[in-house]
Every structure is written in structure tokens, then in C-alpha cells.
Amino acid sequence: TEGCRVLSIQSHVVRGYVGNKSATFPLQVLGFEVDSINSVQFSNHTGYAHWKGQVLTAEELNVLYEGIKLNKVNHYDYILTGYSRDTSFLEMVVDIIQELKKANPSLVYVCDPVMGDHGAMYVPENLLPVYKNKVVPLADILTPNQFEAELLTGKKINTEKDGVEVMDLLHKMGPDTVVLTSTDLPSKNGDQFLVALGSQKIGKPDGTNSSQKICIDIPKVDAVFVGTGDLFAAMLLAWTHHHPNDLKTACEKTVSVMHHVIKRTITHARELAGPGNRPSPAQLELRMVQSKADIENPATVVEAKVLQSSQ
């Protein structure tokens, strides 16, 4: 990771962990230089009773980028984006990525196309065509949940086979690496687990592609965490960097980091809340700093299964 630079365009909160606050520290711990543009600056995430703050406009985003460009330090190895709820902002992000990809053709864009979950959109519907037609075609690594993958491809996922087909459709749209971060598919290990699916296309020197498809069980925890999706995308960026042609290992390490952070968080939250009480959003903020050692060197807690590997 020596000299590896990431431009991360995400939300910022004063207190707690979401967006850039979820992504920056773990990436820095793993040796990446992280340049952050804060798409919003809020007092805390919006799951609390109150929140206050400012939203960056597309024009203000452009001004910040212009400053970076004037100093000729607009060279990045990675770009990371997450939640956005404004089409003009997202379109400005697209312009910036296109320009940075011209400056560095080997730049990798990691995109979490945050649009909704459990069958409901929580961003304006007019973002979908922007993601579909402009953002996803630029992405190299894409981390949708099941609902977002269905929105982008127009295909429902009821079986593992559907999941594999949806990932192939997403490959056709642009990204060589696709991870469906959570699905409603039943786990072989019972209902205490969520199933994630991954697919990676690897270009070979002779111009043909090989591909690897994997499935991985994620232990479920009975609580609502905020910022975990942002942590997932950041860790996938880091671990695919360290294991470029081995999605299985990258996903195992990513999910293991998540597991350690979430476990530490829920244990702490329950202690704070006391017996029989449900922890509050403030008590459920990710225990990120306390998990530094696990982020650097995650003990593997899950093994991914290879579904198919075509050579």
C-alpha cells in the first residue's frame, strides 16, 4: 500500500461512525493515504432523535476538486463513494471520476450504490437512472445489497442461481468485481446467518477472462448498526488491494473485520444499556478505534465457498 492514495467522497459526522468516519480510520490503519471530501457534515447520523448540519452542494464539491487540481495533486489509485441523495452532486462525482481515470487509467473506483434496502428506496427515485447509466459503468468494484442489485438489473433474486445471473448482468454494466453484501437467500447454516455473494472477472494475458464466484455466510446480530456498509466497502477496497485476484480471501477478511467490530460494539452497547434494555443509537456507535488490531490483522471467522471458478 506504500503511497496508495484513496479519494473518499462520503458523509461526515462529528460524533460517531458513518460514511467517511467509518472508512477513513480503517483504511489509514491498513496503510492507505485517505483524502476525504465530506458530502455532508452532520452532528451525528440520522438514526438519533436529533441531528443538525450542512450539506455540500455539487458546486462546492467542484470548488474543492479544483483546488486539488490546481496544485497538481489530483492523482489517485482508488476512489470510494457511498450514500448520496442528490442527482447533481452524483453527476459532479461522475465528472470528477472520469477526469481522474483519464489522469490515471489504472485507477480503481469502488462504488457502494446506496439506494435502499428491504424493498424500499430511501433516496429519491431519480438517482436510479444516474447510477444505472453513469455511475455503475465507471465502477470497478460494486457493493450493492440484494435490493440495490435488483433495482440496477431489473431482475429479482429468489435463488442462488438468480444471484449469480444478477452479478453477471452487473459485470456487463461495467464492474469486474461485484459483491452482493446481503441477500435474503437461506443460509446452509440456518437463520442466524446472512448470505453474501461475490463475483470477480479476471482478465488473462491472452485476452480471455476467468471468473470466480463465491458465497459467504455472515453471522447475524440482533441490533441496528449504522456505518457497517461503509466499513464493508472500505475493507473490500483494502483487502482486494492486498489480494487482487483472490476474491475469496478478500471477502473472508472483510467479513471477519466486520464481525470483530460488530461483536465488540454489541458487547459494549449491552453493558451500557444494562440487562433487559435495548441499546440506544448512541450506545451502538461502532467501536472502531478499539478494534484497531482486528482491522490490521483480522482472525478469520468465516470461510467463503467457491461456487464456480472458470479458468
PDB file of C-alpha atoms in Angstrom:
ATOM      1  CA  THR A   1       0.000   0.000   0.000  1.00  0.00           C
ATOM      2  CA  GLU A   2       3.058   2.269   0.014  1.00  0.00           C
ATOM      3  CA  GLY A   3       1.928   5.605  -1.452  1.00  0.00           C
ATOM      4  CA  CYS A   4      -1.534   4.249  -2.236  1.00  0.00           C
ATOM      5  CA  ARG A   5      -3.984   7.154  -2.335  1.00  0.00           C
ATOM      6  CA  VAL A   6      -7.725   6.977  -1.874  1.00  0.00           C
ATOM      7  CA  LEU A   7     -10.198   9.781  -2.572  1.00  0.00           C
ATOM      8  CA  SER A   8     -13.257   9.111  -0.434  1.00  0.00           C
ATOM      9  CA  ILE A   9     -16.396  11.170  -1.098  1.00  0.00           C
ATOM     10  CA  GLN A  10     -18.867  10.423   1.716  1.00  0.00           C
ATOM     11  CA  SER A  11     -20.743  11.914   4.660  1.00  0.00           C
ATOM     12  CA  HIS A  12     -19.018  13.156   7.792  1.00  0.00           C
ATOM     13  CA  VAL A  13     -20.414  13.155  11.320  1.00  0.00           C
ATOM     14  CA  VAL A  14     -18.959  15.000  14.296  1.00  0.00           C
ATOM     15  CA  ARG A  15     -19.893  12.193  16.662  1.00  0.00           C
ATOM     16  CA  GLY A  16     -19.867   8.517  15.786  1.00  0.00           C
ATOM     17  CA  TYR A  17     -19.221   6.440  12.694  1.00  0.00           C
ATOM     18  CA  VAL A  18     -20.827   6.606   9.282  1.00  0.00           C
ATOM     19  CA  GLY A  19     -19.557   7.469   5.786  1.00  0.00           C
ATOM     20  CA  ASN A  20     -16.040   8.889   5.849  1.00  0.00           C
ATOM     21  CA  LYS A  21     -15.796   8.393   9.620  1.00  0.00           C
ATOM     22  CA  SER A  22     -16.398   4.657   9.033  1.00  0.00           C
ATOM     23  CA  ALA A  23     -13.989   4.363   6.113  1.00  0.00           C
ATOM     24  CA  THR A  24     -11.031   6.636   6.885  1.00  0.00           C
ATOM     25  CA  PHE A  25      -9.541   5.203  10.065  1.00  0.00           C
ATOM     26  CA  PRO A  26      -9.614   1.544   8.925  1.00  0.00           C
ATOM     27  CA  LEU A  27      -8.034   2.451   5.572  1.00  0.00           C
ATOM     28  CA  GLN A  28      -5.332   4.512   7.285  1.00  0.00           C
ATOM     29  CA  VAL A  29      -4.601   1.689   9.713  1.00  0.00           C
ATOM     30  CA  LEU A  30      -4.053  -0.552   6.672  1.00  0.00           C
ATOM     31  CA  GLY A  31      -1.561   1.913   5.181  1.00  0.00           C
ATOM     32  CA  PHE A  32      -3.639   3.930   2.709  1.00  0.00           C
ATOM     33  CA  GLU A  33      -3.412   7.705   2.346  1.00  0.00           C
ATOM     34  CA  VAL A  34      -7.021   8.874   2.532  1.00  0.00           C
ATOM     35  CA  ASP A  35      -8.166  12.209   1.106  1.00  0.00           C
ATOM     36  CA  SER A  36     -11.739  12.881   2.228  1.00  0.00           C
ATOM     37  CA  ILE A  37     -14.378  15.086   0.738  1.00  0.00           C
ATOM     38  CA  ASN A  38     -17.291  15.331   3.156  1.00  0.00           C
ATOM     39  CA  SER A  39     -20.561  15.324   1.212  1.00  0.00           C
ATOM     40  CA  VAL A  40     -22.374  16.385   4.373  1.00  0.00           C
ATOM     41  CA  GLN A  41     -21.247  17.467   7.815  1.00  0.00           C
ATOM     42  CA  PHE A  42     -23.793  16.444  10.429  1.00  0.00           C
ATOM     43  CA  SER A  43     -23.620  16.435  14.219  1.00  0.00           C
ATOM     44  CA  ASN A  44     -24.352  12.666  14.182  1.00  0.00           C
ATOM     45  CA  HIS A  45     -26.083  10.087  11.991  1.00  0.00           C
ATOM     46  CA  THR A  46     -29.794  10.497  11.286  1.00  0.00           C
ATOM     47  CA  GLY A  47     -30.843   7.498  13.375  1.00  0.00           C
ATOM     48  CA  TYR A  48     -30.662   9.662  16.518  1.00  0.00           C
ATOM     49  CA  ALA A  49     -33.631  11.702  17.775  1.00  0.00           C
ATOM     50  CA  HIS A  50     -31.908  14.916  16.615  1.00  0.00           C
ATOM     51  CA  TRP A  51     -29.345  15.907  14.049  1.00  0.00           C
ATOM     52  CA  LYS A  52     -28.079  19.178  12.635  1.00  0.00           C
ATOM     53  CA  GLY A  53     -25.620  20.149   9.960  1.00  0.00           C
ATOM     54  CA  GLN A  54     -24.651  21.202   6.477  1.00  0.00           C
ATOM     55  CA  VAL A  55     -24.849  19.631   3.047  1.00  0.00           C
ATOM     56  CA  LEU A  56     -22.158  20.136   0.393  1.00  0.00           C
ATOM     57  CA  THR A  57     -23.535  21.248  -2.985  1.00  0.00           C
ATOM     58  CA  ALA A  58     -22.316  19.987  -6.363  1.00  0.00           C
ATOM     59  CA  GLU A  59     -20.730  23.402  -6.951  1.00  0.00           C
ATOM     60  CA  GLU A  60     -18.879  23.310  -3.610  1.00  0.00           C
ATOM     61  CA  LEU A  61     -17.649  19.809  -4.410  1.00  0.00           C
ATOM     62  CA  ASN A  62     -16.273  21.107  -7.684  1.00  0.00           C
ATOM     63  CA  VAL A  63     -14.514  24.015  -5.932  1.00  0.00           C
ATOM     64  CA  LEU A  64     -12.712  21.577  -3.595  1.00  0.00           C
ATOM     65  CA  TYR A  65     -11.711  19.384  -6.518  1.00  0.00           C
ATOM     66  CA  GLU A  66     -10.465  22.434  -8.463  1.00  0.00           C
ATOM     67  CA  GLY A  67      -8.140  23.249  -5.560  1.00  0.00           C
ATOM     68  CA  ILE A  68      -6.698  19.737  -5.610  1.00  0.00           C
ATOM     69  CA  LYS A  69      -6.257  20.008  -9.378  1.00  0.00           C
ATOM     70  CA  LEU A  70      -4.582  23.437  -9.338  1.00  0.00           C
ATOM     71  CA  ASN A  71      -1.882  22.013  -7.084  1.00  0.00           C
ATOM     72  CA  LYS A  72      -1.469  19.063  -9.480  1.00  0.00           C
ATOM     73  CA  VAL A  73      -2.083  16.539  -6.714  1.00  0.00           C
ATOM     74  CA  ASN A  74      -5.118  15.007  -8.402  1.00  0.00           C
ATOM     75  CA  HIS A  75      -3.510  11.588  -8.745  1.00  0.00           C
ATOM     76  CA  TYR A  76      -5.420   8.761  -7.060  1.00  0.00           C
ATOM     77  CA  ASP A  77      -5.167   4.970  -7.034  1.00  0.00           C
ATOM     78  CA  TYR A  78      -8.672   4.493  -5.625  1.00  0.00           C
ATOM     79  CA  ILE A  79     -11.950   6.373  -5.366  1.00  0.00           C
ATOM     80  CA  LEU A  80     -14.583   5.380  -2.851  1.00  0.00           C
ATOM     81  CA  THR A  81     -18.172   6.655  -2.819  1.00  0.00           C
ATOM     82  CA  GLY A  82     -21.229   5.790  -0.744  1.00  0.00           C
ATOM     83  CA  TYR A  83     -24.526   7.442   0.161  1.00  0.00           C
ATOM     84  CA  SER A  84     -25.642  10.382  -1.940  1.00  0.00           C
ATOM     85  CA  ARG A  85     -29.141  11.782  -2.224  1.00  0.00           C
ATOM     86  CA  ASP A  86     -28.733  14.478  -4.842  1.00  0.00           C
ATOM     87  CA  THR A  87     -28.529  13.881  -8.589  1.00  0.00           C
ATOM     88  CA  SER A  88     -26.480  16.992  -9.386  1.00  0.00           C
ATOM     89  CA  PHE A  89     -23.950  16.034  -6.692  1.00  0.00           C
ATOM     90  CA  LEU A  90     -23.736  12.484  -8.031  1.00  0.00           C
ATOM     91  CA  GLU A  91     -23.279  13.767 -11.587  1.00  0.00           C
ATOM     92  CA  MET A  92     -20.428  16.007 -10.430  1.00  0.00           C
ATOM     93  CA  VAL A  93     -18.841  12.956  -8.777  1.00  0.00           C
ATOM     94  CA  VAL A  94     -19.109  11.179 -12.136  1.00  0.00           C
ATOM     95  CA  ASP A  95     -17.335  14.073 -13.909  1.00  0.00           C
ATOM     96  CA  ILE A  96     -14.541  14.026 -11.336  1.00  0.00           C
ATOM     97  CA  ILE A  97     -14.080  10.248 -11.607  1.00  0.00           C
ATOM     98  CA  GLN A  98     -13.927  10.435 -15.400  1.00  0.00           C
ATOM     99  CA  GLU A  99     -11.233  13.081 -15.182  1.00  0.00           C
ATOM    100  CA  LEU A 100      -9.232  11.160 -12.560  1.00  0.00           C
ATOM    101  CA  LYS A 101      -9.463   7.986 -14.665  1.00  0.00           C
ATOM    102  CA  LYS A 102      -8.030   9.925 -17.613  1.00  0.00           C
ATOM    103  CA  ALA A 103      -5.157  11.082 -15.386  1.00  0.00           C
ATOM    104  CA  ASN A 104      -4.586   7.542 -14.089  1.00  0.00           C
ATOM    105  CA  PRO A 105      -6.042   4.787 -16.290  1.00  0.00           C
ATOM    106  CA  SER A 106      -5.351   2.124 -13.625  1.00  0.00           C
ATOM    107  CA  LEU A 107      -7.442   3.955 -11.019  1.00  0.00           C
ATOM    108  CA  VAL A 108      -9.931   1.671  -9.254  1.00  0.00           C
ATOM    109  CA  TYR A 109     -13.371   3.046  -8.425  1.00  0.00           C
ATOM    110  CA  VAL A 110     -15.125   1.337  -5.523  1.00  0.00           C
ATOM    111  CA  CYS A 111     -18.821   2.187  -5.526  1.00  0.00           C
ATOM    112  CA  ASP A 112     -21.445   1.388  -2.919  1.00  0.00           C
ATOM    113  CA  PRO A 113     -24.654   2.252  -4.809  1.00  0.00           C
ATOM    114  CA  VAL A 114     -26.688   3.150  -1.729  1.00  0.00           C
ATOM    115  CA  MET A 115     -30.348   3.402  -2.688  1.00  0.00           C
ATOM    116  CA  GLY A 116     -32.406   1.393  -0.244  1.00  0.00           C
ATOM    117  CA  ASP A 117     -33.000  -1.920   1.477  1.00  0.00           C
ATOM    118  CA  HIS A 118     -35.729  -4.475   2.184  1.00  0.00           C
ATOM    119  CA  GLY A 119     -37.734  -3.462  -0.875  1.00  0.00           C
ATOM    120  CA  ALA A 120     -37.844   0.289  -0.216  1.00  0.00           C
ATOM    121  CA  MET A 121     -35.829   3.156  -1.648  1.00  0.00           C
ATOM    122  CA  TYR A 122     -34.534   5.727   0.832  1.00  0.00           C
ATOM    123  CA  VAL A 123     -33.075   8.066  -1.771  1.00  0.00           C
ATOM    124  CA  PRO A 124     -35.049   9.982  -4.432  1.00  0.00           C
ATOM    125  CA  GLU A 125     -36.042   7.677  -7.315  1.00  0.00           C
ATOM    126  CA  ASN A 126     -34.353   9.923  -9.887  1.00  0.00           C
ATOM    127  CA  LEU A 127     -30.973   8.690  -8.585  1.00  0.00           C
ATOM    128  CA  LEU A 128     -31.551   5.216 -10.049  1.00  0.00           C
ATOM    129  CA  PRO A 129     -31.032   6.209 -13.710  1.00  0.00           C
ATOM    130  CA  VAL A 130     -27.881   8.158 -12.756  1.00  0.00           C
ATOM    131  CA  TYR A 131     -26.441   5.104 -11.001  1.00  0.00           C
ATOM    132  CA  LYS A 132     -27.527   2.802 -13.812  1.00  0.00           C
ATOM    133  CA  ASN A 133     -26.344   4.842 -16.785  1.00  0.00           C
ATOM    134  CA  LYS A 134     -23.442   6.880 -15.439  1.00  0.00           C
ATOM    135  CA  VAL A 135     -22.052   5.598 -12.130  1.00  0.00           C
ATOM    136  CA  VAL A 136     -22.064   1.794 -12.425  1.00  0.00           C
ATOM    137  CA  PRO A 137     -20.386   1.829 -15.885  1.00  0.00           C
ATOM    138  CA  LEU A 138     -17.411   3.636 -14.279  1.00  0.00           C
ATOM    139  CA  ALA A 139     -17.219   1.343 -11.238  1.00  0.00           C
ATOM    140  CA  ASP A 140     -14.558  -1.348 -10.920  1.00  0.00           C
ATOM    141  CA  ILE A 141     -15.798  -2.755  -7.615  1.00  0.00           C
ATOM    142  CA  LEU A 142     -19.513  -2.610  -6.773  1.00  0.00           C
ATOM    143  CA  THR A 143     -21.088  -3.464  -3.398  1.00  0.00           C
ATOM    144  CA  PRO A 144     -24.896  -3.391  -3.671  1.00  0.00           C
ATOM    145  CA  ASN A 145     -27.234  -5.222  -1.319  1.00  0.00           C
ATOM    146  CA  GLN A 146     -29.823  -7.530  -2.887  1.00  0.00           C
ATOM    147  CA  PHE A 147     -32.446  -4.808  -3.338  1.00  0.00           C
ATOM    148  CA  GLU A 148     -29.968  -2.425  -4.992  1.00  0.00           C
ATOM    149  CA  ALA A 149     -28.702  -5.180  -7.314  1.00  0.00           C
ATOM    150  CA  GLU A 150     -32.307  -5.931  -8.300  1.00  0.00           C
ATOM    151  CA  LEU A 151     -33.006  -2.244  -8.955  1.00  0.00           C
ATOM    152  CA  LEU A 152     -29.906  -1.888 -11.140  1.00  0.00           C
ATOM    153  CA  THR A 153     -30.541  -5.022 -13.235  1.00  0.00           C
ATOM    154  CA  GLY A 154     -34.341  -5.202 -13.150  1.00  0.00           C
ATOM    155  CA  LYS A 155     -34.062  -8.865 -12.125  1.00  0.00           C
ATOM    156  CA  LYS A 156     -35.357 -10.399  -8.866  1.00  0.00           C
ATOM    157  CA  ILE A 157     -33.217 -12.747  -6.785  1.00  0.00           C
ATOM    158  CA  ASN A 158     -35.031 -15.768  -5.387  1.00  0.00           C
ATOM    159  CA  THR A 159     -32.311 -18.393  -5.727  1.00  0.00           C
ATOM    160  CA  GLU A 160     -28.524 -18.600  -5.709  1.00  0.00           C
ATOM    161  CA  LYS A 161     -28.703 -19.079  -9.491  1.00  0.00           C
ATOM    162  CA  ASP A 162     -30.604 -15.751  -9.791  1.00  0.00           C
ATOM    163  CA  GLY A 163     -27.895 -14.131  -7.674  1.00  0.00           C
ATOM    164  CA  VAL A 164     -25.175 -15.418  -9.981  1.00  0.00           C
ATOM    165  CA  GLU A 165     -27.103 -14.190 -13.045  1.00  0.00           C
ATOM    166  CA  VAL A 166     -27.618 -10.748 -11.481  1.00  0.00           C
ATOM    167  CA  MET A 167     -23.875 -10.491 -10.768  1.00  0.00           C
ATOM    168  CA  ASP A 168     -23.155 -11.394 -14.404  1.00  0.00           C
ATOM    169  CA  LEU A 169     -25.583  -8.691 -15.562  1.00  0.00           C
ATOM    170  CA  LEU A 170     -23.777  -6.204 -13.310  1.00  0.00           C
ATOM    171  CA  HIS A 171     -20.401  -7.261 -14.797  1.00  0.00           C
ATOM    172  CA  LYS A 172     -21.835  -6.485 -18.239  1.00  0.00           C
ATOM    173  CA  MET A 173     -22.683  -2.978 -16.999  1.00  0.00           C
ATOM    174  CA  GLY A 174     -19.049  -2.296 -16.031  1.00  0.00           C
ATOM    175  CA  PRO A 175     -17.556  -3.536 -12.749  1.00  0.00           C
ATOM    176  CA  ASP A 176     -15.183  -6.530 -12.767  1.00  0.00           C
ATOM    177  CA  THR A 177     -15.783  -7.213  -9.078  1.00  0.00           C
ATOM    178  CA  VAL A 178     -19.290  -7.396  -7.627  1.00  0.00           C
ATOM    179  CA  VAL A 179     -20.239  -8.296  -4.060  1.00  0.00           C
ATOM    180  CA  LEU A 180     -23.880  -8.588  -3.020  1.00  0.00           C
ATOM    181  CA  THR A 181     -23.300  -7.588   0.609  1.00  0.00           C
ATOM    182  CA  SER A 182     -26.506  -9.147   1.890  1.00  0.00           C
ATOM    183  CA  THR A 183     -29.273 -11.252   0.383  1.00  0.00           C
ATOM    184  CA  ASP A 184     -32.441 -12.930   1.626  1.00  0.00           C
ATOM    185  CA  LEU A 185     -31.208 -16.304   0.418  1.00  0.00           C
ATOM    186  CA  PRO A 186     -31.356 -19.061   3.050  1.00  0.00           C
ATOM    187  CA  SER A 187     -28.009 -19.998   4.591  1.00  0.00           C
ATOM    188  CA  LYS A 188     -26.945 -23.653   4.801  1.00  0.00           C
ATOM    189  CA  ASN A 189     -26.012 -22.824   8.403  1.00  0.00           C
ATOM    190  CA  GLY A 190     -29.503 -21.774   9.467  1.00  0.00           C
ATOM    191  CA  ASP A 191     -31.299 -18.477  10.035  1.00  0.00           C
ATOM    192  CA  GLN A 192     -28.572 -16.996  12.253  1.00  0.00           C
ATOM    193  CA  PHE A 193     -26.668 -16.178   9.076  1.00  0.00           C
ATOM    194  CA  LEU A 194     -26.999 -13.795   6.127  1.00  0.00           C
ATOM    195  CA  VAL A 195     -25.698 -14.907   2.751  1.00  0.00           C
ATOM    196  CA  ALA A 196     -23.437 -12.638   0.714  1.00  0.00           C
ATOM    197  CA  LEU A 197     -22.397 -13.448  -2.868  1.00  0.00           C
ATOM    198  CA  GLY A 198     -19.358 -12.291  -4.793  1.00  0.00           C
ATOM    199  CA  SER A 199     -18.087 -12.482  -8.341  1.00  0.00           C
ATOM    200  CA  GLN A 200     -14.794 -11.450  -9.859  1.00  0.00           C
ATOM    201  CA  LYS A 201     -13.799 -11.339 -13.511  1.00  0.00           C
ATOM    202  CA  ILE A 202     -10.067 -11.623 -14.076  1.00  0.00           C
ATOM    203  CA  GLY A 203      -8.584 -10.650 -17.423  1.00  0.00           C
ATOM    204  CA  LYS A 204      -5.831 -13.016 -18.528  1.00  0.00           C
ATOM    205  CA  PRO A 205      -2.789 -12.025 -20.647  1.00  0.00           C
ATOM    206  CA  ASP A 206      -4.257 -13.834 -23.697  1.00  0.00           C
ATOM    207  CA  GLY A 207      -7.316 -11.588 -23.606  1.00  0.00           C
ATOM    208  CA  THR A 208      -9.747 -14.164 -22.205  1.00  0.00           C
ATOM    209  CA  ASN A 209     -11.484 -13.864 -18.843  1.00  0.00           C
ATOM    210  CA  SER A 210     -11.570 -16.254 -15.953  1.00  0.00           C
ATOM    211  CA  SER A 211     -14.082 -15.748 -13.196  1.00  0.00           C
ATOM    212  CA  GLN A 212     -14.584 -16.696  -9.582  1.00  0.00           C
ATOM    213  CA  LYS A 213     -17.951 -16.803  -7.837  1.00  0.00           C
ATOM    214  CA  ILE A 214     -18.168 -17.169  -4.086  1.00  0.00           C
ATOM    215  CA  CYS A 215     -20.759 -17.292  -1.348  1.00  0.00           C
ATOM    216  CA  ILE A 216     -20.125 -16.420   2.290  1.00  0.00           C
ATOM    217  CA  ASP A 217     -22.211 -16.681   5.454  1.00  0.00           C
ATOM    218  CA  ILE A 218     -22.302 -13.588   7.655  1.00  0.00           C
ATOM    219  CA  PRO A 219     -23.270 -14.105  11.318  1.00  0.00           C
ATOM    220  CA  LYS A 220     -26.402 -12.072  12.155  1.00  0.00           C
ATOM    221  CA  VAL A 221     -26.592  -9.783  15.174  1.00  0.00           C
ATOM    222  CA  ASP A 222     -29.918  -8.616  16.567  1.00  0.00           C
ATOM    223  CA  ALA A 223     -29.386  -4.848  16.531  1.00  0.00           C
ATOM    224  CA  VAL A 224     -29.383  -1.981  14.066  1.00  0.00           C
ATOM    225  CA  PHE A 225     -25.890  -0.756  13.297  1.00  0.00           C
ATOM    226  CA  VAL A 226     -25.124   2.335  11.268  1.00  0.00           C
ATOM    227  CA  GLY A 227     -21.940   2.692   9.219  1.00  0.00           C
ATOM    228  CA  THR A 228     -21.355  -1.023   8.674  1.00  0.00           C
ATOM    229  CA  GLY A 229     -21.993  -0.812   4.913  1.00  0.00           C
ATOM    230  CA  ASP A 230     -19.421   1.990   4.653  1.00  0.00           C
ATOM    231  CA  LEU A 231     -16.924  -0.098   6.617  1.00  0.00           C
ATOM    232  CA  PHE A 232     -17.621  -3.083   4.346  1.00  0.00           C
ATOM    233  CA  ALA A 233     -16.878  -1.151   1.138  1.00  0.00           C
ATOM    234  CA  ALA A 234     -13.696   0.352   2.613  1.00  0.00           C
ATOM    235  CA  MET A 235     -12.421  -3.037   3.802  1.00  0.00           C
ATOM    236  CA  LEU A 236     -13.240  -4.669   0.468  1.00  0.00           C
ATOM    237  CA  LEU A 237     -11.161  -1.927  -1.191  1.00  0.00           C
ATOM    238  CA  ALA A 238      -8.249  -2.659   1.160  1.00  0.00           C
ATOM    239  CA  TRP A 239      -8.365  -6.448   1.028  1.00  0.00           C
ATOM    240  CA  THR A 240      -8.844  -6.670  -2.749  1.00  0.00           C
ATOM    241  CA  HIS A 241      -5.774  -4.412  -2.969  1.00  0.00           C
ATOM    242  CA  HIS A 242      -3.809  -6.920  -0.877  1.00  0.00           C
ATOM    243  CA  HIS A 243      -5.356  -9.957  -2.642  1.00  0.00           C
ATOM    244  CA  PRO A 244      -6.042  -8.651  -6.159  1.00  0.00           C
ATOM    245  CA  ASN A 245      -7.048 -11.922  -7.821  1.00  0.00           C
ATOM    246  CA  ASP A 246      -8.471 -13.710  -4.829  1.00  0.00           C
ATOM    247  CA  LEU A 247     -11.972 -12.503  -4.036  1.00  0.00           C
ATOM    248  CA  LYS A 248     -12.470 -15.422  -1.631  1.00  0.00           C
ATOM    249  CA  THR A 249      -9.688 -14.259   0.718  1.00  0.00           C
ATOM    250  CA  ALA A 250     -10.602 -10.558   0.324  1.00  0.00           C
ATOM    251  CA  CYS A 251     -14.219 -11.277   1.313  1.00  0.00           C
ATOM    252  CA  GLU A 252     -13.224 -13.534   4.215  1.00  0.00           C
ATOM    253  CA  LYS A 253     -11.009 -10.807   5.654  1.00  0.00           C
ATOM    254  CA  THR A 254     -13.619  -8.100   5.044  1.00  0.00           C
ATOM    255  CA  VAL A 255     -16.409 -10.070   6.715  1.00  0.00           C
ATOM    256  CA  SER A 256     -14.080 -11.039   9.575  1.00  0.00           C
ATOM    257  CA  VAL A 257     -13.232  -7.378  10.266  1.00  0.00           C
ATOM    258  CA  MET A 258     -16.958  -6.610  10.288  1.00  0.00           C
ATOM    259  CA  HIS A 259     -17.617  -9.468  12.673  1.00  0.00           C
ATOM    260  CA  HIS A 260     -14.966  -8.349  15.186  1.00  0.00           C
ATOM    261  CA  VAL A 261     -16.091  -4.701  15.116  1.00  0.00           C
ATOM    262  CA  ILE A 262     -19.790  -5.585  15.454  1.00  0.00           C
ATOM    263  CA  LYS A 263     -19.160  -8.072  18.243  1.00  0.00           C
ATOM    264  CA  ARG A 264     -17.123  -5.563  20.222  1.00  0.00           C
ATOM    265  CA  THR A 265     -19.818  -2.939  19.577  1.00  0.00           C
ATOM    266  CA  ILE A 266     -22.806  -5.022  20.694  1.00  0.00           C
ATOM    267  CA  THR A 267     -20.994  -6.307  23.811  1.00  0.00           C
ATOM    268  CA  HIS A 268     -20.161  -2.747  24.837  1.00  0.00           C
ATOM    269  CA  ALA A 269     -23.656  -1.439  23.978  1.00  0.00           C
ATOM    270  CA  ARG A 270     -25.325  -4.126  26.099  1.00  0.00           C
ATOM    271  CA  GLU A 271     -23.068  -3.305  29.044  1.00  0.00           C
ATOM    272  CA  LEU A 272     -24.015   0.377  28.750  1.00  0.00           C
ATOM    273  CA  ALA A 273     -27.735  -0.290  28.302  1.00  0.00           C
ATOM    274  CA  GLY A 274     -27.963  -2.709  31.214  1.00  0.00           C
ATOM    275  CA  PRO A 275     -29.870  -6.017  31.407  1.00  0.00           C
ATOM    276  CA  GLY A 276     -33.188  -6.135  29.555  1.00  0.00           C
ATOM    277  CA  ASN A 277     -32.782  -2.722  27.890  1.00  0.00           C
ATOM    278  CA  ARG A 278     -32.398  -2.156  24.165  1.00  0.00           C
ATOM    279  CA  PRO A 279     -29.225  -0.170  23.424  1.00  0.00           C
ATOM    280  CA  SER A 280     -29.734   3.344  22.012  1.00  0.00           C
ATOM    281  CA  PRO A 281     -28.251   4.575  18.707  1.00  0.00           C
ATOM    282  CA  ALA A 282     -25.584   6.448  20.706  1.00  0.00           C
ATOM    283  CA  GLN A 283     -24.615   3.255  22.541  1.00  0.00           C
ATOM    284  CA  LEU A 284     -24.460   1.321  19.255  1.00  0.00           C
ATOM    285  CA  GLU A 285     -21.833   3.517  17.588  1.00  0.00           C
ATOM    286  CA  LEU A 286     -19.156   1.252  16.118  1.00  0.00           C
ATOM    287  CA  ARG A 287     -16.198   0.509  18.402  1.00  0.00           C
ATOM    288  CA  MET A 288     -13.787   1.426  15.647  1.00  0.00           C
ATOM    289  CA  VAL A 289     -10.692   2.700  17.449  1.00  0.00           C
ATOM    290  CA  GLN A 290     -10.907  -0.170  19.938  1.00  0.00           C
ATOM    291  CA  SER A 291     -10.829  -2.609  17.002  1.00  0.00           C
ATOM    292  CA  LYS A 292      -7.558  -1.358  15.518  1.00  0.00           C
ATOM    293  CA  ALA A 293      -5.738  -4.687  15.956  1.00  0.00           C
ATOM    294  CA  ASP A 294      -8.613  -6.646  14.375  1.00  0.00           C
ATOM    295  CA  ILE A 295      -8.697  -4.285  11.413  1.00  0.00           C
ATOM    296  CA  GLU A 296      -4.951  -4.675  10.822  1.00  0.00           C
ATOM    297  CA  ASN A 297      -4.963  -8.431  11.163  1.00  0.00           C
ATOM    298  CA  PRO A 298      -8.435  -9.985  11.286  1.00  0.00           C
ATOM    299  CA  ALA A 299      -8.668 -13.519  12.655  1.00  0.00           C
ATOM    300  CA  THR A 300     -10.753 -15.330  10.027  1.00  0.00           C
ATOM    301  CA  VAL A 301     -14.166 -16.248  11.424  1.00  0.00           C
ATOM    302  CA  VAL A 302     -15.893 -17.346   8.230  1.00  0.00           C
ATOM    303  CA  GLU A 303     -14.911 -19.317   5.206  1.00  0.00           C
ATOM    304  CA  ALA A 304     -16.232 -18.427   1.768  1.00  0.00           C
ATOM    305  CA  LYS A 305     -17.373 -21.207  -0.552  1.00  0.00           C
ATOM    306  CA  VAL A 306     -16.286 -21.158  -4.180  1.00  0.00           C
ATOM    307  CA  LEU A 307     -19.440 -21.645  -6.277  1.00  0.00           C
ATOM    308  CA  GLN A 308     -17.724 -21.751  -9.628  1.00  0.00           C
ATOM    309  CA  SER A 309     -14.325 -20.988 -10.953  1.00  0.00           C
ATOM    310  CA  SER A 310     -13.883 -20.921 -14.705  1.00  0.00           C
ATOM    311  CA  GLN A 311     -10.348 -20.855 -15.957  1.00  0.00           C
TER     312      GLN A 311
END
